[in-house]
Amino acid sequence: MITIKLNPAQEMGTINKNIYGHFSEHLGRCIYQGMFVGENSSIPNQNGMRTDVVEALKNIRVPVLRWPGGCFADEYHWEDGIGPREGRKRMVNTHWGGVVEDNSFGTHEFLELCRQIGCEPYINANVGSGTVREMAEWVEYLNSDGDSTVVKKRWANGRKDSYGVKYWGVGNENWGCGGNMEPDYYAHEYRRYQTYCRNYGDHKLYRIACGANAGDYNWTDTVMKISARYMDALTLHCYTLPTGDWKDKGSATKFDKTLYYKTLQGALKMDELVTRHLQIMDKYDPEHRVGLIVDEWGAWYNVEPDTNPGFLYQQNTMRDALLASMTLDVFNKHCDRVVMTNIAQIVNVLQSVILTEGGKMVLTPTYHVFDLYKAHQDATLVAHEVQSSTVGIGYAQVPDISLTASKKDKLLTVTLSNPSLDQAVDLSLALGGVRKAEGRLLTGAMDAYNDFDHQTDVAIQPLTGIAVTADGIGCTLPPCSVAELTLAL
Ligand code: AHR
């Protein structure tokens, strides 16, 4: 039995809805086929965007979507992707799979996709191979209402009103694919580029500087020292590889119990990374004005057999569901400083919430976690106490329970993960005054997944057997499960 004391009166901060953000790149079948099929496709679409995918994304309330990369961002020249489609420049996507990029999905298409999903756009602009002028004019094109040549181009492309895009990333992974820069060089480049990204009218930009790769604390220290006062947020990228070896990361679906626990243990390093990067940021920003954005995270496995290695297409199992829920718990815990995160990537790439094949679509276990967690968006994090132990094999140990509790509109939402592969967990949630309790559950074998012939092998079901007493709630979580409890106070 695990006892959890909930204290809704002790408020720990607001969970920014953007913690539940996503990332899309011109990579493999993420944009093309995954979300954009074009107006003439036989796959049902609205203005070229797949209706099935858009509806599914609306259901999990995607709050923000990052685009166009990733590494692609620092090779992307936005003017190639505007104007009549037939005249758009073709390029070879040398970074991802060597396929032809015809730029048929460009700035207007991205903003139309965001409109349909109902999310905020987050544009990651090009520092590595772009120019200051190019970035400045992209901002002007989207946000200005002035009578300028750049703005007139937008009018000519069918959009009279400015879009008012708020979130702007100034380069991506500039320590690597974004130009192999040293941190002090990038920090000065950042200052220069962001200077010319103007606020137009009421459209105040939220400027995001490129942050570190996982545990590169020197990057954070240097970039903060030189440019903290010019940024609103700094990023962090961290992927989880079960084996820790980039040459053989491990299979998405074939793994043993030890590797299961090792993967989750690896994902939980996020807590230490976030804590330590924030400590460094505090040195230069004691008022906590600058937020931390983890705009690439998730599991990275070997690609599925017989798929283009440059497309990063991988399946998604219950292991990924636990990885997502436990990582989201880390972000929620740090909600006073973590202002946005973007799981990589939204469709058909890495730890996706959706996979597609032709006209078919499946929702992954990770999708269902975002569904179970959606009530936390913009809710107030509340305090809890739990005496937890660990589960695992050998050195591969993880906490035996992971949770987030938040409140909004007289509802308390508690999401709970039981990572154990062998033990069900009897839970006792100490809390008086609960009028009604409902629950939803996601569970399955650690390697269970959905595919195009078995679309609902892993699906959300009601959590039964919830006992409500004067002192609290009792329920049981099966092994390898994630649950959501909704408590009416
Ligand atoms: O998400 C795939 C790639 O991982 C991104 O393009 C890059 O930013 C990171 O290295």
mmCIF file of C-alpha atoms in Angstrom, residues 240-477:
data_model
loop_
_atom_site.group_PDB
_atom_site.id
_atom_site.type_symbol
_atom_site.label_atom_id
_atom_site.label_comp_id
_atom_site.label_asym_id
_atom_site.label_seq_id
_atom_site.Cartn_x
_atom_site.Cartn_y
_atom_site.Cartn_z
ATOM 1 C CA THR A 240 16.528 9.124 -23.973
ATOM 2 C CA LEU A 241 18.436 6.258 -25.604
ATOM 3 C CA PRO A 242 17.941 2.932 -23.829
ATOM 4 C CA THR A 243 21.464 1.706 -24.550
ATOM 5 C CA GLY A 244 23.105 5.124 -24.383
ATOM 6 C CA ASP A 245 24.835 4.285 -27.675
ATOM 7 C CA TRP A 246 23.960 6.428 -30.723
ATOM 8 C CA LYS A 247 25.108 3.661 -33.081
ATOM 9 C CA ASP A 248 22.739 1.073 -31.645
ATOM 10 C CA LYS A 249 20.093 2.763 -29.565
ATOM 11 C CA GLY A 250 17.927 -0.311 -29.126
ATOM 12 C CA SER A 251 14.647 -1.426 -30.649
ATOM 13 C CA ALA A 252 11.403 0.429 -29.993
ATOM 14 C CA THR A 253 9.453 -2.792 -29.489
ATOM 15 C CA LYS A 254 11.885 -5.593 -28.626
ATOM 16 C CA PHE A 255 13.505 -5.136 -25.239
ATOM 17 C CA ASP A 256 13.763 -6.968 -21.939
ATOM 18 C CA LYS A 257 12.691 -5.905 -18.475
ATOM 19 C CA THR A 258 16.103 -4.562 -17.539
ATOM 20 C CA LEU A 259 16.174 -2.316 -20.589
ATOM 21 C CA TYR A 260 12.629 -1.175 -19.784
ATOM 22 C CA TYR A 261 13.686 0.049 -16.336
ATOM 23 C CA LYS A 262 16.952 1.418 -17.698
ATOM 24 C CA THR A 263 15.059 3.491 -20.256
ATOM 25 C CA LEU A 264 12.802 5.001 -17.595
ATOM 26 C CA GLN A 265 15.772 5.605 -15.328
ATOM 27 C CA GLY A 266 17.496 7.406 -18.208
ATOM 28 C CA ALA A 267 14.427 9.559 -18.851
ATOM 29 C CA LEU A 268 14.300 10.605 -15.202
ATOM 30 C CA LYS A 269 17.748 12.181 -15.546
ATOM 31 C CA MET A 270 15.659 15.075 -16.831
ATOM 32 C CA ASP A 271 15.062 16.076 -13.219
ATOM 33 C CA GLU A 272 18.759 16.544 -12.526
ATOM 34 C CA LEU A 273 19.323 18.297 -15.857
ATOM 35 C CA VAL A 274 16.505 20.772 -15.319
ATOM 36 C CA THR A 275 17.584 21.409 -11.718
ATOM 37 C CA ARG A 276 21.215 22.034 -12.593
ATOM 38 C CA HIS A 277 20.577 24.175 -15.666
ATOM 39 C CA LEU A 278 18.152 26.275 -13.614
ATOM 40 C CA GLN A 279 20.748 26.716 -10.871
ATOM 41 C CA ILE A 280 23.164 28.125 -13.456
ATOM 42 C CA MET A 281 20.474 30.354 -14.948
ATOM 43 C CA ASP A 282 19.777 31.684 -11.435
ATOM 44 C CA LYS A 283 23.323 33.085 -11.247
ATOM 45 C CA TYR A 284 22.582 35.494 -14.078
ATOM 46 C CA ASP A 285 18.837 35.853 -13.620
ATOM 47 C CA PRO A 286 18.061 35.825 -9.896
ATOM 48 C CA GLU A 287 14.591 37.306 -10.559
ATOM 49 C CA HIS A 288 13.686 34.268 -12.695
ATOM 50 C CA ARG A 289 12.634 36.360 -15.657
ATOM 51 C CA VAL A 290 14.089 33.890 -18.163
ATOM 52 C CA GLY A 291 12.149 30.661 -18.596
ATOM 53 C CA LEU A 292 13.498 27.229 -19.468
ATOM 54 C CA ILE A 293 12.058 25.516 -22.555
ATOM 55 C CA VAL A 294 12.812 21.831 -23.164
ATOM 56 C CA ASP A 295 11.901 21.977 -26.834
ATOM 57 C CA GLU A 296 13.149 18.496 -27.761
ATOM 58 C CA TRP A 297 12.691 15.478 -25.498
ATOM 59 C CA GLY A 298 11.560 11.878 -25.716
ATOM 60 C CA ALA A 299 12.771 8.399 -26.596
ATOM 61 C CA TRP A 300 15.066 7.836 -29.569
ATOM 62 C CA TYR A 301 15.336 4.218 -30.786
ATOM 63 C CA ASN A 302 16.678 2.476 -33.870
ATOM 64 C CA VAL A 303 14.380 3.122 -36.828
ATOM 65 C CA GLU A 304 11.839 0.433 -37.686
ATOM 66 C CA PRO A 305 13.312 -2.238 -39.990
ATOM 67 C CA ASP A 306 13.049 -1.446 -43.715
ATOM 68 C CA THR A 307 12.382 2.238 -43.217
ATOM 69 C CA ASN A 308 14.568 5.126 -44.389
ATOM 70 C CA PRO A 309 17.198 5.616 -41.635
ATOM 71 C CA GLY A 310 16.936 9.356 -42.201
ATOM 72 C CA PHE A 311 13.200 9.354 -41.425
ATOM 73 C CA LEU A 312 13.523 8.430 -37.715
ATOM 74 C CA TYR A 313 10.297 6.420 -37.770
ATOM 75 C CA GLN A 314 9.797 4.328 -34.628
ATOM 76 C CA GLN A 315 6.974 2.436 -32.916
ATOM 77 C CA ASN A 316 5.704 3.422 -29.511
ATOM 78 C CA THR A 317 4.863 1.080 -26.626
ATOM 79 C CA MET A 318 3.654 1.192 -23.045
ATOM 80 C CA ARG A 319 7.301 1.825 -22.119
ATOM 81 C CA ASP A 320 6.951 5.135 -23.955
ATOM 82 C CA ALA A 321 3.716 5.876 -22.133
ATOM 83 C CA LEU A 322 5.515 5.535 -18.781
ATOM 84 C CA LEU A 323 8.470 7.531 -20.096
ATOM 85 C CA ALA A 324 6.115 10.342 -21.118
ATOM 86 C CA SER A 325 4.073 10.392 -17.913
ATOM 87 C CA MET A 326 7.090 10.324 -15.611
ATOM 88 C CA THR A 327 8.893 13.021 -17.611
ATOM 89 C CA LEU A 328 5.787 15.220 -17.635
ATOM 90 C CA ASP A 329 5.703 14.823 -13.832
ATOM 91 C CA VAL A 330 9.247 16.215 -13.718
ATOM 92 C CA PHE A 331 8.251 19.215 -15.846
ATOM 93 C CA ASN A 332 5.123 19.840 -13.779
ATOM 94 C CA LYS A 333 7.202 19.761 -10.599
ATOM 95 C CA HIS A 334 9.416 22.507 -12.059
ATOM 96 C CA CYS A 335 6.515 24.559 -13.382
ATOM 97 C CA ASP A 336 7.784 27.680 -11.639
ATOM 98 C CA ARG A 337 10.611 27.820 -14.243
ATOM 99 C CA VAL A 338 9.794 25.380 -17.056
ATOM 100 C CA VAL A 339 7.528 27.421 -19.305
ATOM 101 C CA MET A 340 7.269 25.147 -22.338
ATOM 102 C CA THR A 341 8.326 21.713 -23.551
ATOM 103 C CA ASN A 342 7.951 20.094 -26.962
ATOM 104 C CA ILE A 343 8.049 16.332 -27.293
ATOM 105 C CA ALA A 344 9.854 15.112 -30.412
ATOM 106 C CA GLN A 345 8.026 14.761 -32.725
ATOM 107 C CA ILE A 346 4.307 15.074 -33.212
ATOM 108 C CA VAL A 347 3.625 12.570 -36.052
ATOM 109 C CA ASN A 348 5.668 9.687 -37.528
ATOM 110 C CA VAL A 349 9.034 10.762 -36.092
ATOM 111 C CA LEU A 350 10.663 9.595 -32.820
ATOM 112 C CA GLN A 351 8.271 9.514 -29.841
ATOM 113 C CA SER A 352 5.160 10.488 -31.753
ATOM 114 C CA VAL A 353 1.638 10.770 -30.484
ATOM 115 C CA ILE A 354 0.305 9.732 -33.906
ATOM 116 C CA LEU A 355 1.486 7.349 -36.618
ATOM 117 C CA THR A 356 0.079 7.305 -40.134
ATOM 118 C CA GLU A 357 0.237 5.012 -43.133
ATOM 119 C CA GLY A 358 -1.598 6.220 -46.215
ATOM 120 C CA GLY A 359 -5.101 7.083 -45.072
ATOM 121 C CA LYS A 360 -4.773 5.156 -41.806
ATOM 122 C CA MET A 361 -3.909 6.674 -38.458
ATOM 123 C CA VAL A 362 -3.108 5.194 -35.044
ATOM 124 C CA LEU A 363 -2.903 6.878 -31.682
ATOM 125 C CA THR A 364 0.145 5.751 -29.741
ATOM 126 C CA PRO A 365 0.370 5.006 -25.999
ATOM 127 C CA THR A 366 2.143 8.370 -25.682
ATOM 128 C CA TYR A 367 -0.923 10.050 -27.215
ATOM 129 C CA HIS A 368 -3.073 8.549 -24.499
ATOM 130 C CA VAL A 369 -0.792 9.947 -21.797
ATOM 131 C CA PHE A 370 -1.227 13.443 -23.226
ATOM 132 C CA ASP A 371 -4.964 12.766 -23.111
ATOM 133 C CA LEU A 372 -4.825 11.635 -19.466
ATOM 134 C CA TYR A 373 -2.723 14.681 -18.525
ATOM 135 C CA LYS A 374 -4.606 17.395 -20.401
ATOM 136 C CA ALA A 375 -6.490 18.635 -17.316
ATOM 137 C CA HIS A 376 -3.161 19.815 -15.866
ATOM 138 C CA GLN A 377 -2.854 22.476 -18.573
ATOM 139 C CA ASP A 378 -2.927 25.897 -16.884
ATOM 140 C CA ALA A 379 -4.042 24.270 -13.617
ATOM 141 C CA THR A 380 -2.508 25.017 -10.207
ATOM 142 C CA LEU A 381 0.049 22.468 -9.059
ATOM 143 C CA VAL A 382 -0.762 21.332 -5.529
ATOM 144 C CA ALA A 383 1.548 19.804 -2.940
ATOM 145 C CA HIS A 384 1.695 16.118 -2.109
ATOM 146 C CA GLU A 385 3.707 13.906 0.188
ATOM 147 C CA VAL A 386 4.525 10.310 -0.525
ATOM 148 C CA GLN A 387 6.839 7.743 1.024
ATOM 149 C CA SER A 388 8.099 6.143 -2.131
ATOM 150 C CA SER A 389 10.467 3.285 -2.647
ATOM 151 C CA THR A 390 11.944 1.981 -5.893
ATOM 152 C CA VAL A 391 11.214 -0.785 -8.375
ATOM 153 C CA GLY A 392 13.501 -2.258 -10.985
ATOM 154 C CA ILE A 393 16.219 -4.787 -11.680
ATOM 155 C CA GLY A 394 19.751 -4.409 -10.329
ATOM 156 C CA TYR A 395 20.987 -0.866 -10.823
ATOM 157 C CA ALA A 396 18.074 -0.004 -13.079
ATOM 158 C CA GLN A 397 15.742 1.413 -10.439
ATOM 159 C CA VAL A 398 12.959 4.001 -10.637
ATOM 160 C CA PRO A 399 10.528 5.373 -8.028
ATOM 161 C CA ASP A 400 7.626 2.988 -7.446
ATOM 162 C CA ILE A 401 5.097 5.774 -7.954
ATOM 163 C CA SER A 402 5.176 9.023 -9.911
ATOM 164 C CA LEU A 403 2.422 11.612 -9.835
ATOM 165 C CA THR A 404 1.176 15.120 -10.453
ATOM 166 C CA ALA A 405 -1.728 16.714 -8.594
ATOM 167 C CA SER A 406 -3.335 19.930 -9.796
ATOM 168 C CA LYS A 407 -6.547 21.826 -9.286
ATOM 169 C CA LYS A 408 -8.796 23.910 -11.455
ATOM 170 C CA ASP A 409 -12.450 24.872 -11.148
ATOM 171 C CA LYS A 410 -13.079 22.851 -7.972
ATOM 172 C CA LEU A 411 -11.691 19.729 -9.613
ATOM 173 C CA LEU A 412 -8.547 18.048 -8.383
ATOM 174 C CA THR A 413 -6.756 15.998 -11.036
ATOM 175 C CA VAL A 414 -4.228 13.397 -9.927
ATOM 176 C CA THR A 415 -2.261 11.521 -12.571
ATOM 177 C CA LEU A 416 -0.351 8.493 -11.346
ATOM 178 C CA SER A 417 2.127 6.067 -12.874
ATOM 179 C CA ASN A 418 2.965 2.602 -11.661
ATOM 180 C CA PRO A 419 6.142 1.579 -13.529
ATOM 181 C CA SER A 420 6.402 -1.834 -11.876
ATOM 182 C CA LEU A 421 6.168 -4.734 -14.316
ATOM 183 C CA ASP A 422 5.119 -7.242 -11.643
ATOM 184 C CA GLN A 423 3.274 -5.492 -8.843
ATOM 185 C CA ALA A 424 -0.104 -3.827 -8.775
ATOM 186 C CA VAL A 425 -0.103 -0.867 -6.377
ATOM 187 C CA ASP A 426 -2.808 -0.277 -3.791
ATOM 188 C CA LEU A 427 -3.081 3.451 -3.320
ATOM 189 C CA SER A 428 -4.546 5.440 -0.497
ATOM 190 C CA LEU A 429 -4.957 9.156 -1.226
ATOM 191 C CA ALA A 430 -5.445 11.041 2.026
ATOM 192 C CA LEU A 431 -7.838 13.895 1.366
ATOM 193 C CA GLY A 432 -11.094 14.880 3.053
ATOM 194 C CA GLY A 433 -14.192 16.282 1.379
ATOM 195 C CA VAL A 434 -14.187 14.454 -1.927
ATOM 196 C CA ARG A 435 -17.742 14.421 -3.291
ATOM 197 C CA LYS A 436 -17.157 12.320 -6.364
ATOM 198 C CA ALA A 437 -14.259 10.446 -7.963
ATOM 199 C CA GLU A 438 -13.802 9.194 -11.505
ATOM 200 C CA GLY A 439 -10.822 7.550 -13.112
ATOM 201 C CA ARG A 440 -9.297 6.635 -16.470
ATOM 202 C CA LEU A 441 -6.582 4.038 -16.959
ATOM 203 C CA LEU A 442 -3.958 3.095 -19.544
ATOM 204 C CA THR A 443 -2.270 -0.233 -19.037
ATOM 205 C CA GLY A 444 -0.707 -3.106 -20.952
ATOM 206 C CA ALA A 445 2.394 -5.206 -21.359
ATOM 207 C CA MET A 446 5.579 -3.118 -21.417
ATOM 208 C CA ASP A 447 5.970 -3.785 -25.158
ATOM 209 C CA ALA A 448 2.296 -3.462 -26.126
ATOM 210 C CA TYR A 449 1.616 -1.051 -28.979
ATOM 211 C CA ASN A 450 -0.964 -0.088 -31.558
ATOM 212 C CA ASP A 451 -0.466 -0.557 -35.252
ATOM 213 C CA PHE A 452 -2.513 -0.145 -38.367
ATOM 214 C CA ASP A 453 -4.235 -3.532 -38.017
ATOM 215 C CA HIS A 454 -4.614 -3.329 -34.238
ATOM 216 C CA GLN A 455 -5.469 0.273 -33.552
ATOM 217 C CA THR A 456 -6.831 -0.076 -30.028
ATOM 218 C CA ASP A 457 -4.675 -2.739 -28.359
ATOM 219 C CA VAL A 458 -3.530 0.026 -26.021
ATOM 220 C CA ALA A 459 -6.411 2.346 -25.178
ATOM 221 C CA ILE A 460 -7.809 4.337 -22.294
ATOM 222 C CA GLN A 461 -10.418 2.500 -20.229
ATOM 223 C CA PRO A 462 -12.359 3.447 -17.102
ATOM 224 C CA LEU A 463 -10.498 2.939 -13.827
ATOM 225 C CA THR A 464 -12.857 0.820 -11.794
ATOM 226 C CA GLY A 465 -12.924 0.027 -8.073
ATOM 227 C CA ILE A 466 -12.360 3.568 -6.797
ATOM 228 C CA ALA A 467 -13.432 3.776 -3.141
ATOM 229 C CA VAL A 468 -14.414 7.171 -1.726
ATOM 230 C CA THR A 469 -14.400 7.477 2.070
ATOM 231 C CA ALA A 470 -14.517 10.415 4.483
ATOM 232 C CA ASP A 471 -10.699 10.292 4.666
ATOM 233 C CA GLY A 472 -9.887 9.965 1.039
ATOM 234 C CA ILE A 473 -9.683 7.702 -1.975
ATOM 235 C CA GLY A 474 -8.571 4.135 -2.448
ATOM 236 C CA CYS A 475 -7.787 2.486 -5.773
ATOM 237 C CA THR A 476 -5.468 -0.051 -7.361
ATOM 238 C CA LEU A 477 -3.121 0.566 -10.272
#
